[in-house]
CSV table of C-alpha atoms in Angstrom, one decimal:
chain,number,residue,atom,x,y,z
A,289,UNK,CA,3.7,-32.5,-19.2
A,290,UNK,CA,6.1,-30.2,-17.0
A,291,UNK,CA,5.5,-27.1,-19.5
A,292,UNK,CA,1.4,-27.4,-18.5
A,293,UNK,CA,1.6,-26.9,-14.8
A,294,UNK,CA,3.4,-23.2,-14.9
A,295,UNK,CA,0.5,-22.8,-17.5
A,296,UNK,CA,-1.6,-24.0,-15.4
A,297,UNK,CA,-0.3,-21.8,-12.4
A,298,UNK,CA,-0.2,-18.6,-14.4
A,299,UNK,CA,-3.9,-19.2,-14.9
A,300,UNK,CA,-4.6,-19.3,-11.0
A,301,UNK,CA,-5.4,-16.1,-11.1
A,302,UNK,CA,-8.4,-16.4,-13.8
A,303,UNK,CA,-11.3,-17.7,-11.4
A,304,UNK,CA,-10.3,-14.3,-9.4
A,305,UNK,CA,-10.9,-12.0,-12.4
A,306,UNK,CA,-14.0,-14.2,-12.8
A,307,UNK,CA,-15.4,-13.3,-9.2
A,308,UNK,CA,-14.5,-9.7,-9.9
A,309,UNK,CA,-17.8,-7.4,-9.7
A,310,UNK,CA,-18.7,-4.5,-11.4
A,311,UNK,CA,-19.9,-1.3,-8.8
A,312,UNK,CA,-20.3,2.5,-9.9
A,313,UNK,CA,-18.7,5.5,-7.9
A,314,UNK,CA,-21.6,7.8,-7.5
A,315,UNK,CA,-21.7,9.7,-4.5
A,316,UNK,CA,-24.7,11.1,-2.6
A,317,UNK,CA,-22.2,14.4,-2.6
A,318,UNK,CA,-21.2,14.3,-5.8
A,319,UNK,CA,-17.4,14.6,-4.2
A,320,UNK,CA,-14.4,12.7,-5.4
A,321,UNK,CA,-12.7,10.2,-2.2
A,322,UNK,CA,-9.8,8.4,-1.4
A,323,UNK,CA,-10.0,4.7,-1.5
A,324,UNK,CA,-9.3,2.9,2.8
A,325,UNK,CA,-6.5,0.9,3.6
A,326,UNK,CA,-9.0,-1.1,5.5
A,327,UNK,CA,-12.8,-1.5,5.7
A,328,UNK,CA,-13.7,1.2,7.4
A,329,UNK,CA,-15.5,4.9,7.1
A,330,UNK,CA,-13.0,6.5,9.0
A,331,UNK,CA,-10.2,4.5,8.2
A,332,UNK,CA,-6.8,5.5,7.1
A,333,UNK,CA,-6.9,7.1,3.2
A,334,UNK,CA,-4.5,5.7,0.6
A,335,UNK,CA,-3.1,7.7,-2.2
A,336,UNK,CA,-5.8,6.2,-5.0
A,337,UNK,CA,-8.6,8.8,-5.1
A,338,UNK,CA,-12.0,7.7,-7.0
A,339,UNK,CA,-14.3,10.8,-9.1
A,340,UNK,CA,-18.0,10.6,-9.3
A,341,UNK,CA,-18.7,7.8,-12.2
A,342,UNK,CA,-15.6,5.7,-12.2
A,343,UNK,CA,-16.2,2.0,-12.4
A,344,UNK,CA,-14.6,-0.2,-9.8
A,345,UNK,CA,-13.6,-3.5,-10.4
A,346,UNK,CA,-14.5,-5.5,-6.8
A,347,UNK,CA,-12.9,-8.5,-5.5
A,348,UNK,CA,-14.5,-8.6,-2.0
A,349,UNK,CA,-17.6,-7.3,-0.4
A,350,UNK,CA,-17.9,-7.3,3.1
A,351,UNK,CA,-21.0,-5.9,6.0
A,352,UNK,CA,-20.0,-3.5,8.4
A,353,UNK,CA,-21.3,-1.8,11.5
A,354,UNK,CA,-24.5,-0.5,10.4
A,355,UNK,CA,-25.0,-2.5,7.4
A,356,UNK,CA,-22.0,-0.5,5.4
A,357,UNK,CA,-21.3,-3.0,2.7
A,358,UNK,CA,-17.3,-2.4,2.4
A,359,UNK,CA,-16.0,-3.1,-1.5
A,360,UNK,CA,-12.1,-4.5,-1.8
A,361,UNK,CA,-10.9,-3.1,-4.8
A,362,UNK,CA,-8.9,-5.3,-7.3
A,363,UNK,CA,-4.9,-4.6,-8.0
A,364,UNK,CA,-4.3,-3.1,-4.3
A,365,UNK,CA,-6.2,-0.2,-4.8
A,366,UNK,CA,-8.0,0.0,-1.3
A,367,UNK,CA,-11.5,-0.3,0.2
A,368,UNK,CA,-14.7,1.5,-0.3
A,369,UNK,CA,-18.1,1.8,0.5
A,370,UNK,CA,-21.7,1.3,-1.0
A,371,UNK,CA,-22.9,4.3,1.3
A,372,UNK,CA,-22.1,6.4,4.7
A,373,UNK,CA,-24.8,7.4,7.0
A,374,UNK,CA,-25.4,10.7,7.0
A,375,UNK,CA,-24.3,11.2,3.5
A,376,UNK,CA,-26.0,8.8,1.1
A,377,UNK,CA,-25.6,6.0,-1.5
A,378,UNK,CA,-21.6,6.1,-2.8
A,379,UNK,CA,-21.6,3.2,-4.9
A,380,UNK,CA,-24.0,0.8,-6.8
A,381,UNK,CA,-23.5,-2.2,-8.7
A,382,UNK,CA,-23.4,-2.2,-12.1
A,383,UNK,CA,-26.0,-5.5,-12.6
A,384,UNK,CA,-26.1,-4.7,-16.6
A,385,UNK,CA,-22.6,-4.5,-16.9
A,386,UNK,CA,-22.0,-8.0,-15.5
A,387,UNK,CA,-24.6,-9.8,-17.4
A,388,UNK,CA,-23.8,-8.5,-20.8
A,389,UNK,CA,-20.2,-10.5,-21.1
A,390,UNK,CA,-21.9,-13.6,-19.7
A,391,UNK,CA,-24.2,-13.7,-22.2
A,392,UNK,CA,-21.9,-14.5,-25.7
């Protein structure tokens, strides 16, 4: 009985991939970006840049001033952001994507 609760523990991390949602990259300006360290537009950059079409893997989505949806990406890589005034749409969610493995 001792062996299944590391086993159990190692799988703590499974409902997180489970929550984990699929969003697009695909900027208004067609420009690659750095990922935030925080949710914010203007935030401090981090070193993880994104190009035009890449598919994030979300763990948290949280509204910002203005109705900015910010997305958390998974494994550290920063924050984004579904779309900037004055710029456009920058991300969408990839619905398809999501319900296709659920389905089986």
């Amino acid at each position: 009985l001792g062996l299944g609760v590391p086993a159990a523990a190692s799988r703590l991390p499974s409902p997180g991939l489970a929550s984990v949602k699929k969003w697009r990259y695909t900027p208004a300006n067609g420009k690659s970006i750095p990922t935030r360290v925080v949710p914010e537009i203007e935030g401090v950059r981090t070193a993880v840049r994104l190009q035009p079409g890449d598919v994030l893997d979300v763990i948290e989505e949280k509204t910002g001033l203005g109705g900015v949806l910010f997305l958390r990406l998974a494994d550290g890589k920063g924050w984004l952001f579904d779309h900037k005034p004055g710029t456009g749409i920058m991300c969408v969610r990839e619905e398809r994507a999501q319900a296709e493995p659920a389905l089986p």
